[in-house]
Amino acid sequence: MNLSLYLLTVLIWGTTWIALKFQLGGVAIPVSIVYRFALAALILFAMLLLTRRLQPMGRRGHQICLAQGLCLFCINFICFLSASQWIASGLIAVVFSTATLWNAINARLFFGRQVAPHVLGGGALGLLGLGLLFWPELSHHAASRQTLYGLGLALLGTLCFSAGNMLSSVQQAAGLKPMTTNAWGMAYGAGMLAIACLVGGIPFEMEWSARYVGSLLYLAVPGSVIAFTAYLTLVGRMGPERAAYCTVLFPLVALNVSAAVEGYQWTPTALLGLVAVMAGNVLVFRKPKAARGPEVPRPA
């Protein structure tokens, strides 16, 4: 079950970049994000109400959902989309992949979980692999104030993503399932972002082309309802540090799709990066050897 959820998350998030490209146009990016998560929240609430699986939540649960919506479905998307104005998407992918390390550190700080050395080592190896994969983009980046702004925003978005993972862990520990908390979190995130758009004077326009509507539906249903539910379920089952290795693997899927659709050419450096990413994946999910007890001496 965990493997199915893991592969599902990686494959869906690895292809959402195509839909995100189709979203660029007449509708402002923050408004498109509002449409995406508002629609996803409506779908989740409808599913939960029809199946009678919407769990009741107390005041504390709603407060955590509010914080989760702010971190996971609002600020981090704004940060990454704003960062893309100053730095290349490859660099953003490398920064975002550090979520594996941040989740391990935060799980240690907030939940007292032991940081497994093989998880940290695998995350670092995956990060190195992504650096090699995107080396052509990274090598052309000159040190400038704009680059630092972009890196800072990408890092802030990654930290918000990690914080959202921790909040989901708290909710699941309290017995609340990701579908319920995601429904409320997406609704809160879309609502807060909509208020920010109104205050900022961003118009709520709509593009009714098949390209825009189709990409919006893909981002809302597979990209949000399915992938976020699958991913946060993994956070509860496997721990946030291991589940976050998805952030290393889905850029790899995106590159393979790009090779088929846009003619991306694999280079020896990129292939070496591919090997490093896959080796990191094996290391992260390696089961530690069971600790051996003291040997009992046999009687002579």
PDB file of C-alpha atoms in Angstrom:
ATOM      1  CA  MET A   1       0.000   0.000   0.000  1.00  0.00           C
ATOM      2  CA  ASN A   2       2.781   2.434   0.923  1.00  0.00           C
ATOM      3  CA  LEU A   3       4.592   1.700  -2.345  1.00  0.00           C
ATOM      4  CA  SER A   4       1.424   2.393  -4.361  1.00  0.00           C
ATOM      5  CA  LEU A   5       0.851   5.714  -2.580  1.00  0.00           C
ATOM      6  CA  TYR A   6       4.507   6.641  -3.034  1.00  0.00           C
ATOM      7  CA  LEU A   7       4.551   5.906  -6.772  1.00  0.00           C
ATOM      8  CA  LEU A   8       1.201   7.634  -7.247  1.00  0.00           C
ATOM      9  CA  THR A   9       2.483  10.819  -5.577  1.00  0.00           C
ATOM     10  CA  VAL A  10       5.731  10.849  -7.557  1.00  0.00           C
ATOM     11  CA  LEU A  11       4.037  10.218 -10.915  1.00  0.00           C
ATOM     12  CA  ILE A  12       1.311  12.825 -10.401  1.00  0.00           C
ATOM     13  CA  TRP A  13       3.553  15.577  -9.029  1.00  0.00           C
ATOM     14  CA  GLY A  14       6.131  14.743 -11.705  1.00  0.00           C
ATOM     15  CA  THR A  15       3.610  15.640 -14.426  1.00  0.00           C
ATOM     16  CA  THR A  16       1.841  18.641 -12.872  1.00  0.00           C
ATOM     17  CA  TRP A  17       4.480  20.988 -14.373  1.00  0.00           C
ATOM     18  CA  ILE A  18       2.795  20.518 -17.751  1.00  0.00           C
ATOM     19  CA  ALA A  19      -0.528  21.679 -16.314  1.00  0.00           C
ATOM     20  CA  LEU A  20       1.204  24.571 -14.536  1.00  0.00           C
ATOM     21  CA  LYS A  21       2.635  25.742 -17.876  1.00  0.00           C
ATOM     22  CA  PHE A  22      -0.858  25.667 -19.356  1.00  0.00           C
ATOM     23  CA  GLN A  23      -2.075  27.870 -16.487  1.00  0.00           C
ATOM     24  CA  LEU A  24       0.154  30.761 -17.568  1.00  0.00           C
ATOM     25  CA  GLY A  25      -1.824  33.287 -19.550  1.00  0.00           C
ATOM     26  CA  GLY A  26      -4.694  35.669 -18.925  1.00  0.00           C
ATOM     27  CA  VAL A  27      -5.464  34.603 -15.343  1.00  0.00           C
ATOM     28  CA  ALA A  28      -3.175  35.877 -12.577  1.00  0.00           C
ATOM     29  CA  ILE A  29      -1.150  33.098 -10.937  1.00  0.00           C
ATOM     30  CA  PRO A  30      -2.472  33.705  -7.367  1.00  0.00           C
ATOM     31  CA  VAL A  31      -6.032  33.593  -8.699  1.00  0.00           C
ATOM     32  CA  SER A  32      -5.304  30.294 -10.459  1.00  0.00           C
ATOM     33  CA  ILE A  33      -4.058  28.899  -7.137  1.00  0.00           C
ATOM     34  CA  VAL A  34      -7.280  30.052  -5.455  1.00  0.00           C
ATOM     35  CA  TYR A  35      -9.339  28.313  -8.161  1.00  0.00           C
ATOM     36  CA  ARG A  36      -7.272  25.127  -7.807  1.00  0.00           C
ATOM     37  CA  PHE A  37      -7.576  24.679  -4.057  1.00  0.00           C
ATOM     38  CA  ALA A  38     -11.133  25.990  -3.782  1.00  0.00           C
ATOM     39  CA  LEU A  39     -12.210  23.411  -6.370  1.00  0.00           C
ATOM     40  CA  ALA A  40     -10.170  20.678  -4.668  1.00  0.00           C
ATOM     41  CA  ALA A  41     -11.726  21.540  -1.285  1.00  0.00           C
ATOM     42  CA  LEU A  42     -15.254  21.399  -2.741  1.00  0.00           C
ATOM     43  CA  ILE A  43     -14.541  17.984  -4.272  1.00  0.00           C
ATOM     44  CA  LEU A  44     -13.113  16.651  -1.015  1.00  0.00           C
ATOM     45  CA  PHE A  45     -16.032  17.945   1.051  1.00  0.00           C
ATOM     46  CA  ALA A  46     -18.533  16.461  -1.428  1.00  0.00           C
ATOM     47  CA  MET A  47     -16.791  13.066  -1.322  1.00  0.00           C
ATOM     48  CA  LEU A  48     -16.574  13.057   2.461  1.00  0.00           C
ATOM     49  CA  LEU A  49     -20.189  14.114   2.965  1.00  0.00           C
ATOM     50  CA  LEU A  50     -21.536  11.604   0.437  1.00  0.00           C
ATOM     51  CA  THR A  51     -19.584   8.761   2.046  1.00  0.00           C
ATOM     52  CA  ARG A  52     -20.209  10.089   5.591  1.00  0.00           C
ATOM     53  CA  ARG A  53     -16.486  10.122   6.322  1.00  0.00           C
ATOM     54  CA  LEU A  54     -16.100  13.801   7.258  1.00  0.00           C
ATOM     55  CA  GLN A  55     -14.621  13.709  10.738  1.00  0.00           C
ATOM     56  CA  PRO A  56     -15.704  16.258  13.366  1.00  0.00           C
ATOM     57  CA  MET A  57     -12.975  18.591  14.564  1.00  0.00           C
ATOM     58  CA  GLY A  58     -12.621  20.708  17.642  1.00  0.00           C
ATOM     59  CA  ARG A  59     -11.284  24.225  17.881  1.00  0.00           C
ATOM     60  CA  ARG A  60      -7.661  23.071  18.077  1.00  0.00           C
ATOM     61  CA  GLY A  61      -8.096  20.901  14.977  1.00  0.00           C
ATOM     62  CA  HIS A  62      -9.430  23.857  12.989  1.00  0.00           C
ATOM     63  CA  GLN A  63      -6.588  26.072  14.202  1.00  0.00           C
ATOM     64  CA  ILE A  64      -4.030  23.530  13.000  1.00  0.00           C
ATOM     65  CA  CYS A  65      -5.895  23.203   9.672  1.00  0.00           C
ATOM     66  CA  LEU A  66      -5.760  26.979   9.324  1.00  0.00           C
ATOM     67  CA  ALA A  67      -1.997  26.932   9.877  1.00  0.00           C
ATOM     68  CA  GLN A  68      -1.630  23.965   7.531  1.00  0.00           C
ATOM     69  CA  GLY A  69      -3.626  25.744   4.833  1.00  0.00           C
ATOM     70  CA  LEU A  70      -1.417  28.815   5.211  1.00  0.00           C
ATOM     71  CA  CYS A  71       1.819  26.807   4.985  1.00  0.00           C
ATOM     72  CA  LEU A  72       0.938  24.026   2.560  1.00  0.00           C
ATOM     73  CA  PHE A  73      -1.694  25.493   0.239  1.00  0.00           C
ATOM     74  CA  CYS A  74      -0.912  29.194   0.211  1.00  0.00           C
ATOM     75  CA  ILE A  75       2.482  30.672   1.164  1.00  0.00           C
ATOM     76  CA  ASN A  76       4.678  27.919  -0.277  1.00  0.00           C
ATOM     77  CA  PHE A  77       3.036  28.154  -3.715  1.00  0.00           C
ATOM     78  CA  ILE A  78       3.380  31.928  -3.746  1.00  0.00           C
ATOM     79  CA  CYS A  79       7.049  31.594  -2.748  1.00  0.00           C
ATOM     80  CA  PHE A  80       7.898  29.084  -5.474  1.00  0.00           C
ATOM     81  CA  LEU A  81       6.022  30.939  -8.201  1.00  0.00           C
ATOM     82  CA  SER A  82       7.638  34.225  -7.178  1.00  0.00           C
ATOM     83  CA  ALA A  83      11.085  32.581  -7.023  1.00  0.00           C
ATOM     84  CA  SER A  84      10.662  31.371 -10.624  1.00  0.00           C
ATOM     85  CA  GLN A  85      10.846  35.015 -11.738  1.00  0.00           C
ATOM     86  CA  TRP A  86      14.506  35.214 -10.624  1.00  0.00           C
ATOM     87  CA  ILE A  87      15.939  31.699 -10.685  1.00  0.00           C
ATOM     88  CA  ALA A  88      15.602  28.691 -12.998  1.00  0.00           C
ATOM     89  CA  SER A  89      13.159  25.891 -12.302  1.00  0.00           C
ATOM     90  CA  GLY A  90      16.058  23.459 -11.882  1.00  0.00           C
ATOM     91  CA  LEU A  91      17.459  25.475  -9.009  1.00  0.00           C
ATOM     92  CA  ILE A  92      14.008  25.631  -7.398  1.00  0.00           C
ATOM     93  CA  ALA A  93      13.765  21.828  -7.685  1.00  0.00           C
ATOM     94  CA  VAL A  94      17.137  21.427  -5.964  1.00  0.00           C
ATOM     95  CA  VAL A  95      16.131  23.759  -3.109  1.00  0.00           C
ATOM     96  CA  PHE A  96      12.743  22.045  -2.736  1.00  0.00           C
ATOM     97  CA  SER A  97      14.404  18.627  -2.544  1.00  0.00           C
ATOM     98  CA  THR A  98      16.016  19.703   0.747  1.00  0.00           C
ATOM     99  CA  ALA A  99      12.569  19.050   2.271  1.00  0.00           C
ATOM    100  CA  THR A 100      13.830  15.535   3.044  1.00  0.00           C
ATOM    101  CA  LEU A 101      16.535  16.987   5.298  1.00  0.00           C
ATOM    102  CA  TRP A 102      14.293  19.691   6.802  1.00  0.00           C
ATOM    103  CA  ASN A 103      11.615  17.113   7.618  1.00  0.00           C
ATOM    104  CA  ALA A 104      14.176  14.926   9.366  1.00  0.00           C
ATOM    105  CA  ILE A 105      15.457  17.888  11.398  1.00  0.00           C
ATOM    106  CA  ASN A 106      11.967  19.151  12.252  1.00  0.00           C
ATOM    107  CA  ALA A 107      10.772  15.673  13.214  1.00  0.00           C
ATOM    108  CA  ARG A 108      13.705  15.520  15.626  1.00  0.00           C
ATOM    109  CA  LEU A 109      13.049  19.009  17.033  1.00  0.00           C
ATOM    110  CA  PHE A 110       9.273  18.806  17.425  1.00  0.00           C
ATOM    111  CA  PHE A 111       8.593  15.093  17.943  1.00  0.00           C
ATOM    112  CA  GLY A 112      11.894  13.854  19.354  1.00  0.00           C
ATOM    113  CA  ARG A 113      12.303  11.297  16.561  1.00  0.00           C
ATOM    114  CA  GLN A 114      15.735   9.818  16.106  1.00  0.00           C
ATOM    115  CA  VAL A 115      17.280  11.035  12.848  1.00  0.00           C
ATOM    116  CA  ALA A 116      18.380   7.891  11.030  1.00  0.00           C
ATOM    117  CA  PRO A 117      21.823   8.393   9.443  1.00  0.00           C
ATOM    118  CA  HIS A 118      20.837   6.450   6.308  1.00  0.00           C
ATOM    119  CA  VAL A 119      17.852   8.788   5.754  1.00  0.00           C
ATOM    120  CA  LEU A 120      20.041  11.885   6.005  1.00  0.00           C
ATOM    121  CA  GLY A 121      22.675  10.245   3.812  1.00  0.00           C
ATOM    122  CA  GLY A 122      20.093   9.265   1.207  1.00  0.00           C
ATOM    123  CA  GLY A 123      18.608  12.755   1.202  1.00  0.00           C
ATOM    124  CA  ALA A 124      22.040  14.320   0.744  1.00  0.00           C
ATOM    125  CA  LEU A 125      22.838  11.879  -2.082  1.00  0.00           C
ATOM    126  CA  GLY A 126      19.534  12.696  -3.781  1.00  0.00           C
ATOM    127  CA  LEU A 127      20.262  16.403  -3.445  1.00  0.00           C
ATOM    128  CA  LEU A 128      23.681  15.880  -5.064  1.00  0.00           C
ATOM    129  CA  GLY A 129      22.019  13.905  -7.855  1.00  0.00           C
ATOM    130  CA  LEU A 130      19.529  16.688  -8.559  1.00  0.00           C
ATOM    131  CA  GLY A 131      22.387  19.165  -8.640  1.00  0.00           C
ATOM    132  CA  LEU A 132      24.047  17.075 -11.358  1.00  0.00           C
ATOM    133  CA  LEU A 133      20.763  16.673 -13.251  1.00  0.00           C
ATOM    134  CA  PHE A 134      20.214  20.434 -13.373  1.00  0.00           C
ATOM    135  CA  TRP A 135      23.868  21.408 -13.642  1.00  0.00           C
ATOM    136  CA  PRO A 136      23.461  23.144 -17.054  1.00  0.00           C
ATOM    137  CA  GLU A 137      20.883  25.494 -15.505  1.00  0.00           C
ATOM    138  CA  LEU A 138      22.787  25.963 -12.265  1.00  0.00           C
ATOM    139  CA  SER A 139      26.128  26.704 -13.912  1.00  0.00           C
ATOM    140  CA  HIS A 140      24.694  29.687 -15.814  1.00  0.00           C
ATOM    141  CA  HIS A 141      23.438  31.398 -12.661  1.00  0.00           C
ATOM    142  CA  ALA A 142      25.567  34.380 -11.747  1.00  0.00           C
ATOM    143  CA  ALA A 143      25.639  35.518  -8.132  1.00  0.00           C
ATOM    144  CA  SER A 144      23.338  38.528  -7.930  1.00  0.00           C
ATOM    145  CA  ARG A 145      20.801  40.101  -5.623  1.00  0.00           C
ATOM    146  CA  GLN A 146      17.967  38.665  -7.724  1.00  0.00           C
ATOM    147  CA  THR A 147      19.419  35.162  -7.394  1.00  0.00           C
ATOM    148  CA  LEU A 148      19.601  35.559  -3.625  1.00  0.00           C
ATOM    149  CA  TYR A 149      15.982  36.763  -3.559  1.00  0.00           C
ATOM    150  CA  GLY A 150      14.915  33.725  -5.565  1.00  0.00           C
ATOM    151  CA  LEU A 151      16.889  31.329  -3.371  1.00  0.00           C
ATOM    152  CA  GLY A 152      15.469  32.916  -0.222  1.00  0.00           C
ATOM    153  CA  LEU A 153      11.900  32.570  -1.476  1.00  0.00           C
ATOM    154  CA  ALA A 154      12.466  28.961  -2.589  1.00  0.00           C
ATOM    155  CA  LEU A 155      13.919  28.130   0.823  1.00  0.00           C
ATOM    156  CA  LEU A 156      10.997  29.838   2.585  1.00  0.00           C
ATOM    157  CA  GLY A 157       8.569  27.839   0.441  1.00  0.00           C
ATOM    158  CA  THR A 158      10.395  24.616   1.333  1.00  0.00           C
ATOM    159  CA  LEU A 159      10.298  25.443   5.044  1.00  0.00           C
ATOM    160  CA  CYS A 160       6.545  26.143   4.780  1.00  0.00           C
ATOM    161  CA  PHE A 161       6.083  22.795   3.018  1.00  0.00           C
ATOM    162  CA  SER A 162       8.000  21.067   5.823  1.00  0.00           C
ATOM    163  CA  ALA A 163       5.942  22.885   8.463  1.00  0.00           C
ATOM    164  CA  GLY A 164       2.772  21.679   6.737  1.00  0.00           C
ATOM    165  CA  ASN A 165       4.113  18.119   6.949  1.00  0.00           C
ATOM    166  CA  MET A 166       4.676  18.483  10.693  1.00  0.00           C
ATOM    167  CA  LEU A 167       1.174  19.886  11.208  1.00  0.00           C
ATOM    168  CA  SER A 168      -0.312  16.968   9.284  1.00  0.00           C
ATOM    169  CA  SER A 169       1.625  14.579  11.543  1.00  0.00           C
ATOM    170  CA  VAL A 170       0.082  16.275  14.587  1.00  0.00           C
ATOM    171  CA  GLN A 171      -3.419  15.940  13.134  1.00  0.00           C
ATOM    172  CA  GLN A 172      -2.950  12.274  12.231  1.00  0.00           C
ATOM    173  CA  ALA A 173      -1.584  11.541  15.697  1.00  0.00           C
ATOM    174  CA  ALA A 174      -4.853  12.988  17.046  1.00  0.00           C
ATOM    175  CA  GLY A 175      -6.832  10.562  14.862  1.00  0.00           C
ATOM    176  CA  LEU A 176      -7.771  12.974  12.050  1.00  0.00           C
ATOM    177  CA  LYS A 177      -7.289  11.570   8.553  1.00  0.00           C
ATOM    178  CA  PRO A 178      -5.650  13.542   5.694  1.00  0.00           C
ATOM    179  CA  MET A 179      -8.825  13.738   3.593  1.00  0.00           C
ATOM    180  CA  THR A 180     -10.662  15.673   6.314  1.00  0.00           C
ATOM    181  CA  THR A 181      -7.732  17.908   7.236  1.00  0.00           C
ATOM    182  CA  ASN A 182      -6.889  18.539   3.568  1.00  0.00           C
ATOM    183  CA  ALA A 183     -10.465  19.575   2.826  1.00  0.00           C
ATOM    184  CA  TRP A 184     -10.392  22.177   5.589  1.00  0.00           C
ATOM    185  CA  GLY A 185      -6.767  23.154   4.939  1.00  0.00           C
ATOM    186  CA  MET A 186      -7.349  23.739   1.231  1.00  0.00           C
ATOM    187  CA  ALA A 187     -10.504  25.719   1.979  1.00  0.00           C
ATOM    188  CA  TYR A 188      -8.657  27.892   4.503  1.00  0.00           C
ATOM    189  CA  GLY A 189      -5.648  28.321   2.199  1.00  0.00           C
ATOM    190  CA  ALA A 190      -7.800  29.296  -0.787  1.00  0.00           C
ATOM    191  CA  GLY A 191      -9.827  31.678   1.387  1.00  0.00           C
ATOM    192  CA  MET A 192      -6.768  33.470   2.787  1.00  0.00           C
ATOM    193  CA  LEU A 193      -5.192  33.779  -0.647  1.00  0.00           C
ATOM    194  CA  ALA A 194      -8.476  35.081  -2.096  1.00  0.00           C
ATOM    195  CA  ILE A 195      -8.573  37.799   0.583  1.00  0.00           C
ATOM    196  CA  ALA A 196      -4.958  38.724  -0.249  1.00  0.00           C
ATOM    197  CA  CYS A 197      -5.890  38.996  -3.940  1.00  0.00           C
ATOM    198  CA  LEU A 198      -8.840  41.257  -3.147  1.00  0.00           C
ATOM    199  CA  VAL A 199      -6.700  43.472  -0.922  1.00  0.00           C
ATOM    200  CA  GLY A 200      -3.987  43.598  -3.578  1.00  0.00           C
ATOM    201  CA  GLY A 201      -6.456  44.503  -6.312  1.00  0.00           C
ATOM    202  CA  ILE A 202      -5.822  41.353  -8.367  1.00  0.00           C
ATOM    203  CA  PRO A 203      -8.866  40.748 -10.607  1.00  0.00           C
ATOM    204  CA  PHE A 204     -10.665  37.403 -10.511  1.00  0.00           C
ATOM    205  CA  GLU A 205     -10.796  36.625 -14.202  1.00  0.00           C
ATOM    206  CA  MET A 206     -11.518  33.268 -15.825  1.00  0.00           C
ATOM    207  CA  GLU A 207     -10.261  31.733 -19.048  1.00  0.00           C
ATOM    208  CA  TRP A 208     -12.704  29.236 -20.513  1.00  0.00           C
ATOM    209  CA  SER A 209     -10.354  27.649 -23.039  1.00  0.00           C
ATOM    210  CA  ALA A 210     -10.034  23.854 -23.027  1.00  0.00           C
ATOM    211  CA  ARG A 211      -6.309  24.266 -22.281  1.00  0.00           C
ATOM    212  CA  TYR A 212      -6.843  26.322 -19.119  1.00  0.00           C
ATOM    213  CA  VAL A 213      -9.895  24.480 -17.777  1.00  0.00           C
ATOM    214  CA  GLY A 214      -8.331  21.075 -18.487  1.00  0.00           C
ATOM    215  CA  SER A 215      -5.099  21.984 -16.690  1.00  0.00           C
ATOM    216  CA  LEU A 216      -7.084  23.426 -13.768  1.00  0.00           C
ATOM    217  CA  LEU A 217      -9.039  20.184 -13.396  1.00  0.00           C
ATOM    218  CA  TYR A 218      -5.824  18.152 -13.542  1.00  0.00           C
ATOM    219  CA  LEU A 219      -4.182  20.284 -10.864  1.00  0.00           C
ATOM    220  CA  ALA A 220      -7.286  20.256  -8.656  1.00  0.00           C
ATOM    221  CA  VAL A 221      -8.190  16.548  -8.841  1.00  0.00           C
ATOM    222  CA  PRO A 222      -5.069  14.400  -9.414  1.00  0.00           C
ATOM    223  CA  GLY A 223      -2.596  17.125  -8.402  1.00  0.00           C
ATOM    224  CA  SER A 224      -4.353  18.154  -5.181  1.00  0.00           C
ATOM    225  CA  VAL A 225      -7.168  15.811  -4.097  1.00  0.00           C
ATOM    226  CA  ILE A 226      -5.304  12.601  -4.926  1.00  0.00           C
ATOM    227  CA  ALA A 227      -1.604  13.500  -4.629  1.00  0.00           C
ATOM    228  CA  PHE A 228      -1.772  15.571  -1.445  1.00  0.00           C
ATOM    229  CA  THR A 229      -3.962  12.953   0.241  1.00  0.00           C
ATOM    230  CA  ALA A 230      -1.594  10.161  -0.817  1.00  0.00           C
ATOM    231  CA  TYR A 231       1.496  12.117   0.228  1.00  0.00           C
ATOM    232  CA  LEU A 232       0.225  13.187   3.643  1.00  0.00           C
ATOM    233  CA  THR A 233      -0.991   9.634   4.288  1.00  0.00           C
ATOM    234  CA  LEU A 234       2.609   8.561   3.681  1.00  0.00           C
ATOM    235  CA  VAL A 235       3.784  11.246   6.120  1.00  0.00           C
ATOM    236  CA  GLY A 236       1.639   9.615   8.793  1.00  0.00           C
ATOM    237  CA  ARG A 237       2.636   6.048   7.904  1.00  0.00           C
ATOM    238  CA  MET A 238       6.322   6.350   7.027  1.00  0.00           C
ATOM    239  CA  GLY A 239       7.340   9.520   8.797  1.00  0.00           C
ATOM    240  CA  PRO A 240       7.864  12.948   7.211  1.00  0.00           C
ATOM    241  CA  GLU A 241      11.579  12.462   6.558  1.00  0.00           C
ATOM    242  CA  ARG A 242      11.126   9.370   4.346  1.00  0.00           C
ATOM    243  CA  ALA A 243       7.934  10.522   2.643  1.00  0.00           C
ATOM    244  CA  ALA A 244       9.616  13.772   1.594  1.00  0.00           C
ATOM    245  CA  TYR A 245      11.996  11.899  -0.731  1.00  0.00           C
ATOM    246  CA  CYS A 246       9.121  12.302  -3.203  1.00  0.00           C
ATOM    247  CA  THR A 247      10.407  15.858  -3.672  1.00  0.00           C
ATOM    248  CA  VAL A 248      13.658  14.435  -5.030  1.00  0.00           C
ATOM    249  CA  LEU A 249      12.020  11.907  -7.355  1.00  0.00           C
ATOM    250  CA  PHE A 250       9.290  13.946  -9.028  1.00  0.00           C
ATOM    251  CA  PRO A 251      11.750  16.314 -10.812  1.00  0.00           C
ATOM    252  CA  LEU A 252      13.247  13.112 -12.235  1.00  0.00           C
ATOM    253  CA  VAL A 253       9.830  12.127 -13.625  1.00  0.00           C
ATOM    254  CA  ALA A 254       9.437  15.658 -15.012  1.00  0.00           C
ATOM    255  CA  LEU A 255      12.751  15.359 -16.873  1.00  0.00           C
ATOM    256  CA  ASN A 256      11.718  12.024 -18.403  1.00  0.00           C
ATOM    257  CA  VAL A 257       8.414  13.519 -19.547  1.00  0.00           C
ATOM    258  CA  SER A 258      10.324  16.486 -20.937  1.00  0.00           C
ATOM    259  CA  ALA A 259      12.593  14.099 -22.858  1.00  0.00           C
ATOM    260  CA  ALA A 260       9.527  12.546 -24.495  1.00  0.00           C
ATOM    261  CA  VAL A 261       7.529  15.746 -25.066  1.00  0.00           C
ATOM    262  CA  GLU A 262      10.049  18.559 -25.419  1.00  0.00           C
ATOM    263  CA  GLY A 263      13.161  16.743 -26.663  1.00  0.00           C
ATOM    264  CA  TYR A 264      15.239  16.997 -23.469  1.00  0.00           C
ATOM    265  CA  GLN A 265      18.669  15.440 -24.101  1.00  0.00           C
ATOM    266  CA  TRP A 266      20.277  13.267 -21.439  1.00  0.00           C
ATOM    267  CA  THR A 267      23.963  14.032 -20.843  1.00  0.00           C
ATOM    268  CA  PRO A 268      26.625  11.955 -19.026  1.00  0.00           C
ATOM    269  CA  THR A 269      26.421  14.386 -16.071  1.00  0.00           C
ATOM    270  CA  ALA A 270      22.624  14.054 -15.952  1.00  0.00           C
ATOM    271  CA  LEU A 271      22.867  10.253 -16.092  1.00  0.00           C
ATOM    272  CA  LEU A 272      25.328  10.332 -13.189  1.00  0.00           C
ATOM    273  CA  GLY A 273      22.804  12.487 -11.310  1.00  0.00           C
ATOM    274  CA  LEU A 274      20.097   9.927 -12.119  1.00  0.00           C
ATOM    275  CA  VAL A 275      22.215   7.167 -10.582  1.00  0.00           C
ATOM    276  CA  ALA A 276      22.823   9.289  -7.458  1.00  0.00           C
ATOM    277  CA  VAL A 277      19.095  10.042  -7.044  1.00  0.00           C
ATOM    278  CA  MET A 278      18.143   6.374  -7.342  1.00  0.00           C
ATOM    279  CA  ALA A 279      20.945   5.330  -4.967  1.00  0.00           C
ATOM    280  CA  GLY A 280      19.668   7.910  -2.471  1.00  0.00           C
ATOM    281  CA  ASN A 281      16.185   6.445  -2.800  1.00  0.00           C
ATOM    282  CA  VAL A 282      17.502   2.964  -2.006  1.00  0.00           C
ATOM    283  CA  LEU A 283      19.414   4.328   0.976  1.00  0.00           C
ATOM    284  CA  VAL A 284      16.420   6.236   2.384  1.00  0.00           C
ATOM    285  CA  PHE A 285      14.181   3.165   2.273  1.00  0.00           C
ATOM    286  CA  ARG A 286      16.784   0.657   3.433  1.00  0.00           C
ATOM    287  CA  LYS A 287      15.602  -1.140   6.522  1.00  0.00           C
ATOM    288  CA  PRO A 288      18.134  -0.822   9.337  1.00  0.00           C
ATOM    289  CA  LYS A 289      19.541  -4.066  10.630  1.00  0.00           C
ATOM    290  CA  ALA A 290      17.927  -5.285  13.819  1.00  0.00           C
ATOM    291  CA  ALA A 291      20.046  -4.613  16.822  1.00  0.00           C
ATOM    292  CA  ARG A 292      21.636  -7.763  18.135  1.00  0.00           C
ATOM    293  CA  GLY A 293      21.437  -8.577  21.800  1.00  0.00           C
ATOM    294  CA  PRO A 294      24.445  -9.721  23.832  1.00  0.00           C
ATOM    295  CA  GLU A 295      25.591 -13.209  23.067  1.00  0.00           C
ATOM    296  CA  VAL A 296      24.808 -15.789  25.730  1.00  0.00           C
ATOM    297  CA  PRO A 297      27.821 -18.001  26.389  1.00  0.00           C
ATOM    298  CA  ARG A 298      27.177 -21.690  25.862  1.00  0.00           C
ATOM    299  CA  PRO A 299      27.938 -24.057  28.688  1.00  0.00           C
ATOM    300  CA  ALA A 300      31.060 -26.121  28.145  1.00  0.00           C
TER     301      ALA A 300
END
